[in-house]
């Protein structure tokens, strides 16, 4: 039996990078997501299983777990990478937008954990939820996304408290800017004023100590480490992959010297 991981949002970005990394290490990966073509492409690359469907659909998640185990996988990992955002303040965000963002970023990981926990408890597996730096810091016009991502951090902590005694570790990865299709879309307007996406990413990360976005592979390496026995003592933790952006004091940036 091969170790197996269910990855939501597995068709692109961080989810796809994680699938490739785990597959290279011998894992069987099950890929959940709405878009069939990207899922099938990653499944073909990794020898995994495309499981197209809604990451917040209870029945689909149950079927996905069954298909993964029936294919010979021992479910050892759940990685929740599915995410979406819709900008807005408390005055401009719609109820529909709020509910959609919360469903994808918070409800879906909760339901995925429910679906996977019986197997993860049996196999002493691990959960990694991909939140965001936005779950630790508030940004402008980001009330739904930041609130949902903050909730995802607390969700992982609750899972750690409730199911750590049963042998299941639950941790969170909080990326900053990562070069993914979702981030490209988020920066599209900024790109128009800064000579393209390279300029937009440079502007967005200009106050982070590393002065650059992370790559999907860098986040995937962190996720894979958290799943591994090398991180066996880590439970309920929040790990940032943001080039140091979370340590910057917003009230002191005025004193930063110009970037050479």
PDB file of C-alpha atoms in Angstrom:
ATOM      1  CA  UNK A   1       0.000   0.000   0.000  1.00  0.00           C
ATOM      2  CA  UNK A   2       1.287   3.443  -0.935  1.00  0.00           C
ATOM      3  CA  UNK A   3       0.897   6.507   1.260  1.00  0.00           C
ATOM      4  CA  UNK A   4      -1.865   8.637  -0.206  1.00  0.00           C
ATOM      5  CA  UNK A   5      -2.847  12.283   0.100  1.00  0.00           C
ATOM      6  CA  UNK A   6      -6.053  14.048  -0.824  1.00  0.00           C
ATOM      7  CA  UNK A   7      -5.331  17.529  -2.181  1.00  0.00           C
ATOM      8  CA  UNK A   8      -8.100  20.069  -2.679  1.00  0.00           C
ATOM      9  CA  UNK A   9      -7.298  22.730  -5.225  1.00  0.00           C
ATOM     10  CA  UNK A  10      -4.946  20.199  -6.770  1.00  0.00           C
ATOM     11  CA  UNK A  11      -5.171  21.362 -10.366  1.00  0.00           C
ATOM     12  CA  UNK A  12      -2.984  24.460 -10.202  1.00  0.00           C
ATOM     13  CA  UNK A  13      -0.715  26.622  -8.089  1.00  0.00           C
ATOM     14  CA  UNK A  14       0.335  25.355  -4.676  1.00  0.00           C
ATOM     15  CA  UNK A  15      -1.886  22.280  -4.876  1.00  0.00           C
ATOM     16  CA  UNK A  16      -0.392  21.116  -8.162  1.00  0.00           C
ATOM     17  CA  UNK A  17       3.162  21.799  -6.961  1.00  0.00           C
ATOM     18  CA  UNK A  18       2.470  19.755  -3.829  1.00  0.00           C
ATOM     19  CA  UNK A  19       1.019  16.901  -5.872  1.00  0.00           C
ATOM     20  CA  UNK A  20       4.140  16.760  -8.053  1.00  0.00           C
ATOM     21  CA  UNK A  21       6.466  16.822  -5.053  1.00  0.00           C
ATOM     22  CA  UNK A  22       4.610  14.117  -3.123  1.00  0.00           C
ATOM     23  CA  UNK A  23       4.258  11.909  -6.194  1.00  0.00           C
ATOM     24  CA  UNK A  24       8.002  12.120  -6.787  1.00  0.00           C
ATOM     25  CA  UNK A  25       8.418  10.814  -3.242  1.00  0.00           C
ATOM     26  CA  UNK A  26       6.163   7.828  -3.870  1.00  0.00           C
ATOM     27  CA  UNK A  27       2.782   9.137  -2.733  1.00  0.00           C
ATOM     28  CA  UNK A  28      -0.490   8.456  -4.511  1.00  0.00           C
ATOM     29  CA  UNK A  29      -2.282  11.796  -4.863  1.00  0.00           C
ATOM     30  CA  UNK A  30      -5.996  12.401  -5.233  1.00  0.00           C
ATOM     31  CA  UNK A  31      -6.799  15.759  -6.787  1.00  0.00           C
ATOM     32  CA  UNK A  32     -10.033  17.584  -6.011  1.00  0.00           C
ATOM     33  CA  UNK A  33     -11.071  20.719  -7.870  1.00  0.00           C
ATOM     34  CA  UNK A  34     -13.730  22.221 -10.080  1.00  0.00           C
ATOM     35  CA  UNK A  35     -11.793  22.408 -13.357  1.00  0.00           C
ATOM     36  CA  UNK A  36     -11.504  19.032 -15.025  1.00  0.00           C
ATOM     37  CA  UNK A  37      -8.734  19.699 -17.557  1.00  0.00           C
ATOM     38  CA  UNK A  38      -6.058  20.985 -15.125  1.00  0.00           C
ATOM     39  CA  UNK A  39      -6.823  18.155 -12.704  1.00  0.00           C
ATOM     40  CA  UNK A  40      -6.446  15.541 -15.405  1.00  0.00           C
ATOM     41  CA  UNK A  41      -3.187  17.090 -16.571  1.00  0.00           C
ATOM     42  CA  UNK A  42      -1.675  17.027 -13.070  1.00  0.00           C
ATOM     43  CA  UNK A  43      -3.016  13.502 -12.537  1.00  0.00           C
ATOM     44  CA  UNK A  44      -1.311  12.379 -15.731  1.00  0.00           C
ATOM     45  CA  UNK A  45       1.968  14.006 -14.683  1.00  0.00           C
ATOM     46  CA  UNK A  46       1.898  12.463 -11.217  1.00  0.00           C
ATOM     47  CA  UNK A  47       0.201   9.129 -11.761  1.00  0.00           C
ATOM     48  CA  UNK A  48      -2.517  10.410  -9.452  1.00  0.00           C
ATOM     49  CA  UNK A  49      -6.290  10.382  -9.575  1.00  0.00           C
ATOM     50  CA  UNK A  50      -8.355  13.310 -10.846  1.00  0.00           C
ATOM     51  CA  UNK A  51     -11.446  13.744  -8.687  1.00  0.00           C
ATOM     52  CA  UNK A  52     -13.246  16.725 -10.231  1.00  0.00           C
ATOM     53  CA  UNK A  53     -15.903  18.287  -8.059  1.00  0.00           C
ATOM     54  CA  UNK A  54     -16.694  20.835  -5.374  1.00  0.00           C
ATOM     55  CA  UNK A  55     -14.266  20.759  -2.432  1.00  0.00           C
ATOM     56  CA  UNK A  56     -17.162  21.765  -0.175  1.00  0.00           C
ATOM     57  CA  UNK A  57     -19.509  18.998  -1.326  1.00  0.00           C
ATOM     58  CA  UNK A  58     -19.899  16.348   1.380  1.00  0.00           C
ATOM     59  CA  UNK A  59     -20.874  13.535  -0.951  1.00  0.00           C
ATOM     60  CA  UNK A  60     -18.082  14.270  -3.402  1.00  0.00           C
ATOM     61  CA  UNK A  61     -15.490  14.321  -0.637  1.00  0.00           C
ATOM     62  CA  UNK A  62     -16.702  10.958   0.681  1.00  0.00           C
ATOM     63  CA  UNK A  63     -16.497   9.504  -2.815  1.00  0.00           C
ATOM     64  CA  UNK A  64     -13.023  10.984  -3.310  1.00  0.00           C
ATOM     65  CA  UNK A  65     -11.730   9.339  -0.145  1.00  0.00           C
ATOM     66  CA  UNK A  66     -13.233   6.002  -1.193  1.00  0.00           C
ATOM     67  CA  UNK A  67     -11.745   6.176  -4.680  1.00  0.00           C
ATOM     68  CA  UNK A  68      -8.321   7.001  -3.302  1.00  0.00           C
ATOM     69  CA  UNK A  69      -8.301   4.110  -0.863  1.00  0.00           C
ATOM     70  CA  UNK A  70      -9.792   1.689  -3.385  1.00  0.00           C
ATOM     71  CA  UNK A  71      -6.925   2.579  -5.724  1.00  0.00           C
ATOM     72  CA  UNK A  72      -4.496   1.133  -3.190  1.00  0.00           C
ATOM     73  CA  UNK A  73      -3.640   4.230  -1.195  1.00  0.00           C
ATOM     74  CA  UNK A  74      -3.279   4.416   2.572  1.00  0.00           C
ATOM     75  CA  UNK A  75      -4.653   7.857   3.361  1.00  0.00           C
ATOM     76  CA  UNK A  76      -1.894   9.612   5.295  1.00  0.00           C
ATOM     77  CA  UNK A  77      -2.419  13.232   4.337  1.00  0.00           C
ATOM     78  CA  UNK A  78      -5.051  15.868   3.663  1.00  0.00           C
ATOM     79  CA  UNK A  79      -3.840  19.093   2.074  1.00  0.00           C
ATOM     80  CA  UNK A  80      -6.422  21.862   1.708  1.00  0.00           C
ATOM     81  CA  UNK A  81      -5.248  24.253  -1.005  1.00  0.00           C
ATOM     82  CA  UNK A  82      -8.537  25.302  -2.597  1.00  0.00           C
ATOM     83  CA  UNK A  83      -9.004  29.048  -2.277  1.00  0.00           C
ATOM     84  CA  UNK A  84     -10.876  31.982  -3.702  1.00  0.00           C
ATOM     85  CA  UNK A  85     -11.210  35.667  -2.968  1.00  0.00           C
ATOM     86  CA  UNK A  86     -13.581  38.532  -3.634  1.00  0.00           C
ATOM     87  CA  UNK A  87     -12.563  42.038  -2.608  1.00  0.00           C
ATOM     88  CA  UNK A  88     -14.820  44.269  -0.587  1.00  0.00           C
ATOM     89  CA  UNK A  89     -15.274  46.108   2.697  1.00  0.00           C
ATOM     90  CA  UNK A  90     -18.084  45.603   5.201  1.00  0.00           C
ATOM     91  CA  UNK A  91     -20.049  48.199   3.226  1.00  0.00           C
ATOM     92  CA  UNK A  92     -19.357  46.857  -0.273  1.00  0.00           C
ATOM     93  CA  UNK A  93     -19.048  43.085   0.143  1.00  0.00           C
ATOM     94  CA  UNK A  94     -22.220  41.233  -0.771  1.00  0.00           C
ATOM     95  CA  UNK A  95     -23.688  38.397   1.246  1.00  0.00           C
ATOM     96  CA  UNK A  96     -23.254  36.168  -1.798  1.00  0.00           C
ATOM     97  CA  UNK A  97     -19.588  37.113  -2.065  1.00  0.00           C
ATOM     98  CA  UNK A  98     -19.006  36.614   1.654  1.00  0.00           C
ATOM     99  CA  UNK A  99     -20.646  33.187   1.673  1.00  0.00           C
ATOM    100  CA  UNK A 100     -18.765  32.069  -1.432  1.00  0.00           C
ATOM    101  CA  UNK A 101     -15.372  33.044  -0.004  1.00  0.00           C
ATOM    102  CA  UNK A 102     -16.098  31.505   3.401  1.00  0.00           C
ATOM    103  CA  UNK A 103     -17.384  28.315   1.775  1.00  0.00           C
ATOM    104  CA  UNK A 104     -14.213  27.812  -0.260  1.00  0.00           C
ATOM    105  CA  UNK A 105     -11.628  28.897   2.314  1.00  0.00           C
ATOM    106  CA  UNK A 106     -13.146  27.707   5.600  1.00  0.00           C
ATOM    107  CA  UNK A 107     -16.131  25.415   5.142  1.00  0.00           C
ATOM    108  CA  UNK A 108     -14.375  23.265   2.531  1.00  0.00           C
ATOM    109  CA  UNK A 109     -11.362  22.438   4.777  1.00  0.00           C
ATOM    110  CA  UNK A 110     -13.759  21.624   7.638  1.00  0.00           C
ATOM    111  CA  UNK A 111     -15.741  19.230   5.452  1.00  0.00           C
ATOM    112  CA  UNK A 112     -12.582  17.699   3.972  1.00  0.00           C
ATOM    113  CA  UNK A 113     -11.289  17.057   7.493  1.00  0.00           C
ATOM    114  CA  UNK A 114     -14.585  15.405   8.418  1.00  0.00           C
ATOM    115  CA  UNK A 115     -14.362  13.148   5.369  1.00  0.00           C
ATOM    116  CA  UNK A 116     -10.716  12.187   5.898  1.00  0.00           C
ATOM    117  CA  UNK A 117     -10.429  11.932   9.681  1.00  0.00           C
ATOM    118  CA  UNK A 118     -11.617   8.324  10.077  1.00  0.00           C
ATOM    119  CA  UNK A 119      -8.804   7.148   7.768  1.00  0.00           C
ATOM    120  CA  UNK A 120      -6.270   9.630   9.120  1.00  0.00           C
ATOM    121  CA  UNK A 121      -6.934   8.480  12.689  1.00  0.00           C
ATOM    122  CA  UNK A 122      -6.476   4.847  11.679  1.00  0.00           C
ATOM    123  CA  UNK A 123      -3.246   5.652   9.830  1.00  0.00           C
ATOM    124  CA  UNK A 124      -1.839   8.346  12.160  1.00  0.00           C
ATOM    125  CA  UNK A 125      -1.964  10.815   9.302  1.00  0.00           C
ATOM    126  CA  UNK A 126      -1.635  14.565   9.019  1.00  0.00           C
ATOM    127  CA  UNK A 127      -3.606  17.590   7.850  1.00  0.00           C
ATOM    128  CA  UNK A 128      -2.127  20.740   6.321  1.00  0.00           C
ATOM    129  CA  UNK A 129      -4.401  23.683   5.625  1.00  0.00           C
ATOM    130  CA  UNK A 130      -3.106  26.407   3.331  1.00  0.00           C
ATOM    131  CA  UNK A 131      -4.261  29.696   4.814  1.00  0.00           C
ATOM    132  CA  UNK A 132      -2.566  32.991   3.960  1.00  0.00           C
ATOM    133  CA  UNK A 133      -0.641  35.886   5.394  1.00  0.00           C
ATOM    134  CA  UNK A 134      -4.030  37.580   5.017  1.00  0.00           C
ATOM    135  CA  UNK A 135      -5.244  35.348   7.842  1.00  0.00           C
ATOM    136  CA  UNK A 136      -2.681  36.928  10.166  1.00  0.00           C
ATOM    137  CA  UNK A 137      -2.833  40.525   8.941  1.00  0.00           C
ATOM    138  CA  UNK A 138      -5.702  42.669   7.692  1.00  0.00           C
ATOM    139  CA  UNK A 139      -5.485  44.164   4.211  1.00  0.00           C
ATOM    140  CA  UNK A 140      -7.715  46.745   2.539  1.00  0.00           C
ATOM    141  CA  UNK A 141     -11.050  45.601   1.083  1.00  0.00           C
ATOM    142  CA  UNK A 142     -10.361  42.012   2.125  1.00  0.00           C
ATOM    143  CA  UNK A 143     -12.932  41.423   4.843  1.00  0.00           C
ATOM    144  CA  UNK A 144     -14.257  38.094   3.533  1.00  0.00           C
ATOM    145  CA  UNK A 145     -10.927  36.593   2.495  1.00  0.00           C
ATOM    146  CA  UNK A 146      -8.997  37.655   5.606  1.00  0.00           C
ATOM    147  CA  UNK A 147     -11.778  36.533   7.927  1.00  0.00           C
ATOM    148  CA  UNK A 148     -12.066  33.143   6.244  1.00  0.00           C
ATOM    149  CA  UNK A 149      -8.297  32.589   6.214  1.00  0.00           C
ATOM    150  CA  UNK A 150      -8.073  33.538   9.893  1.00  0.00           C
ATOM    151  CA  UNK A 151     -10.820  31.030  10.568  1.00  0.00           C
ATOM    152  CA  UNK A 152      -8.849  28.364   8.713  1.00  0.00           C
ATOM    153  CA  UNK A 153      -5.928  28.891  11.082  1.00  0.00           C
ATOM    154  CA  UNK A 154      -8.167  28.391  14.102  1.00  0.00           C
ATOM    155  CA  UNK A 155      -9.773  25.374  12.411  1.00  0.00           C
ATOM    156  CA  UNK A 156      -6.386  23.660  12.237  1.00  0.00           C
ATOM    157  CA  UNK A 157      -5.716  24.457  15.879  1.00  0.00           C
ATOM    158  CA  UNK A 158      -9.052  22.940  16.883  1.00  0.00           C
ATOM    159  CA  UNK A 159      -8.291  19.838  14.831  1.00  0.00           C
ATOM    160  CA  UNK A 160      -4.919  19.568  16.570  1.00  0.00           C
ATOM    161  CA  UNK A 161      -6.501  19.796  20.030  1.00  0.00           C
ATOM    162  CA  UNK A 162      -9.330  17.366  19.267  1.00  0.00           C
ATOM    163  CA  UNK A 163      -7.468  14.788  17.216  1.00  0.00           C
ATOM    164  CA  UNK A 164      -3.836  15.087  18.269  1.00  0.00           C
ATOM    165  CA  UNK A 165      -4.523  12.553  21.031  1.00  0.00           C
ATOM    166  CA  UNK A 166      -5.711  10.203  18.270  1.00  0.00           C
ATOM    167  CA  UNK A 167      -2.430  10.571  16.400  1.00  0.00           C
ATOM    168  CA  UNK A 168      -3.438  13.141  13.798  1.00  0.00           C
ATOM    169  CA  UNK A 169      -1.330  16.289  13.414  1.00  0.00           C
ATOM    170  CA  UNK A 170      -2.930  19.424  11.943  1.00  0.00           C
ATOM    171  CA  UNK A 171      -0.907  22.438  10.859  1.00  0.00           C
ATOM    172  CA  UNK A 172      -1.239  25.573   8.765  1.00  0.00           C
ATOM    173  CA  UNK A 173       0.910  27.130   6.079  1.00  0.00           C
ATOM    174  CA  UNK A 174       0.481  30.865   5.548  1.00  0.00           C
ATOM    175  CA  UNK A 175       2.022  31.996   2.269  1.00  0.00           C
ATOM    176  CA  UNK A 176       2.502  35.591   1.331  1.00  0.00           C
ATOM    177  CA  UNK A 177       2.619  36.406  -2.369  1.00  0.00           C
ATOM    178  CA  UNK A 178       3.245  33.254  -4.406  1.00  0.00           C
ATOM    179  CA  UNK A 179       3.518  33.208  -8.195  1.00  0.00           C
ATOM    180  CA  UNK A 180       0.347  31.312  -9.031  1.00  0.00           C
ATOM    181  CA  UNK A 181      -2.513  31.905 -11.480  1.00  0.00           C
ATOM    182  CA  UNK A 182      -4.702  33.128  -8.601  1.00  0.00           C
ATOM    183  CA  UNK A 183      -2.078  35.671  -7.529  1.00  0.00           C
ATOM    184  CA  UNK A 184      -1.532  36.719 -11.149  1.00  0.00           C
ATOM    185  CA  UNK A 185      -5.230  37.555 -11.363  1.00  0.00           C
ATOM    186  CA  UNK A 186      -5.139  39.455  -8.073  1.00  0.00           C
ATOM    187  CA  UNK A 187      -2.233  41.581  -9.326  1.00  0.00           C
ATOM    188  CA  UNK A 188      -3.543  42.165 -12.843  1.00  0.00           C
ATOM    189  CA  UNK A 189      -4.562  45.769 -12.190  1.00  0.00           C
ATOM    190  CA  UNK A 190      -1.275  46.531 -10.454  1.00  0.00           C
ATOM    191  CA  UNK A 191       0.569  44.949 -13.375  1.00  0.00           C
ATOM    192  CA  UNK A 192      -0.925  47.478 -15.758  1.00  0.00           C
ATOM    193  CA  UNK A 193       0.783  50.300 -13.839  1.00  0.00           C
ATOM    194  CA  UNK A 194       4.132  48.576 -13.219  1.00  0.00           C
ATOM    195  CA  UNK A 195       5.227  47.184 -16.548  1.00  0.00           C
ATOM    196  CA  UNK A 196       3.667  43.742 -16.233  1.00  0.00           C
ATOM    197  CA  UNK A 197       3.433  40.988 -13.645  1.00  0.00           C
ATOM    198  CA  UNK A 198       7.130  41.020 -12.764  1.00  0.00           C
ATOM    199  CA  UNK A 199       6.820  44.668 -11.797  1.00  0.00           C
ATOM    200  CA  UNK A 200       3.597  44.031  -9.904  1.00  0.00           C
ATOM    201  CA  UNK A 201       5.155  41.250  -7.828  1.00  0.00           C
ATOM    202  CA  UNK A 202       8.181  43.442  -7.165  1.00  0.00           C
ATOM    203  CA  UNK A 203       5.917  46.220  -5.921  1.00  0.00           C
ATOM    204  CA  UNK A 204       3.757  43.869  -3.826  1.00  0.00           C
ATOM    205  CA  UNK A 205       6.787  42.364  -2.079  1.00  0.00           C
ATOM    206  CA  UNK A 206       8.854  45.561  -1.839  1.00  0.00           C
ATOM    207  CA  UNK A 207       8.622  45.674   1.964  1.00  0.00           C
ATOM    208  CA  UNK A 208       9.219  41.964   2.565  1.00  0.00           C
ATOM    209  CA  UNK A 209      12.809  41.203   3.610  1.00  0.00           C
ATOM    210  CA  UNK A 210      13.311  38.815   0.673  1.00  0.00           C
ATOM    211  CA  UNK A 211      11.870  41.344  -1.808  1.00  0.00           C
ATOM    212  CA  UNK A 212      10.321  38.601  -3.955  1.00  0.00           C
ATOM    213  CA  UNK A 213       7.325  36.286  -4.087  1.00  0.00           C
ATOM    214  CA  UNK A 214       7.641  32.645  -3.123  1.00  0.00           C
ATOM    215  CA  UNK A 215       7.267  29.886  -5.677  1.00  0.00           C
ATOM    216  CA  UNK A 216       4.691  27.135  -5.542  1.00  0.00           C
ATOM    217  CA  UNK A 217       7.530  24.656  -5.112  1.00  0.00           C
ATOM    218  CA  UNK A 218       8.776  26.461  -2.001  1.00  0.00           C
ATOM    219  CA  UNK A 219       5.355  26.252  -0.378  1.00  0.00           C
ATOM    220  CA  UNK A 220       5.028  22.623  -1.461  1.00  0.00           C
ATOM    221  CA  UNK A 221       8.329  21.775   0.239  1.00  0.00           C
ATOM    222  CA  UNK A 222       6.982  23.214   3.492  1.00  0.00           C
ATOM    223  CA  UNK A 223       3.759  21.232   3.183  1.00  0.00           C
ATOM    224  CA  UNK A 224       5.640  18.009   2.445  1.00  0.00           C
ATOM    225  CA  UNK A 225       7.873  18.590   5.472  1.00  0.00           C
ATOM    226  CA  UNK A 226       4.851  19.098   7.733  1.00  0.00           C
ATOM    227  CA  UNK A 227       3.408  15.807   6.472  1.00  0.00           C
ATOM    228  CA  UNK A 228       6.645  13.948   7.085  1.00  0.00           C
ATOM    229  CA  UNK A 229       8.027  12.257  10.190  1.00  0.00           C
ATOM    230  CA  UNK A 230      10.660  15.003  10.307  1.00  0.00           C
ATOM    231  CA  UNK A 231       7.889  17.266  11.623  1.00  0.00           C
ATOM    232  CA  UNK A 232       6.486  14.648  14.018  1.00  0.00           C
ATOM    233  CA  UNK A 233       6.664  17.051  16.950  1.00  0.00           C
ATOM    234  CA  UNK A 234       4.817  19.860  15.147  1.00  0.00           C
ATOM    235  CA  UNK A 235       1.078  20.146  15.773  1.00  0.00           C
ATOM    236  CA  UNK A 236      -1.240  23.144  15.690  1.00  0.00           C
ATOM    237  CA  UNK A 237       1.504  25.331  14.244  1.00  0.00           C
ATOM    238  CA  UNK A 238       1.276  28.187  11.773  1.00  0.00           C
ATOM    239  CA  UNK A 239       4.234  28.311   9.383  1.00  0.00           C
ATOM    240  CA  UNK A 240       4.681  31.408   7.230  1.00  0.00           C
ATOM    241  CA  UNK A 241       6.198  31.191   3.754  1.00  0.00           C
ATOM    242  CA  UNK A 242       6.313  34.881   2.968  1.00  0.00           C
ATOM    243  CA  UNK A 243       9.927  35.962   2.643  1.00  0.00           C
ATOM    244  CA  UNK A 244       9.722  37.434   6.133  1.00  0.00           C
ATOM    245  CA  UNK A 245       6.838  39.799   5.391  1.00  0.00           C
ATOM    246  CA  UNK A 246       5.041  38.909   8.635  1.00  0.00           C
ATOM    247  CA  UNK A 247       7.861  40.337  10.789  1.00  0.00           C
ATOM    248  CA  UNK A 248       7.783  43.821   9.256  1.00  0.00           C
ATOM    249  CA  UNK A 249       6.460  46.570  11.530  1.00  0.00           C
ATOM    250  CA  UNK A 250       4.042  48.616   9.440  1.00  0.00           C
ATOM    251  CA  UNK A 251       4.706  51.733  11.519  1.00  0.00           C
ATOM    252  CA  UNK A 252       8.459  51.525  10.978  1.00  0.00           C
ATOM    253  CA  UNK A 253       8.664  51.031   7.220  1.00  0.00           C
ATOM    254  CA  UNK A 254       9.090  54.770   6.765  1.00  0.00           C
ATOM    255  CA  UNK A 255      12.623  54.307   8.150  1.00  0.00           C
ATOM    256  CA  UNK A 256      13.642  51.628   5.666  1.00  0.00           C
ATOM    257  CA  UNK A 257      16.505  52.698   3.402  1.00  0.00           C
ATOM    258  CA  UNK A 258      15.858  52.634  -0.339  1.00  0.00           C
ATOM    259  CA  UNK A 259      16.275  49.223  -1.933  1.00  0.00           C
ATOM    260  CA  UNK A 260      19.630  49.187  -3.748  1.00  0.00           C
TER     261      UNK A 260
END
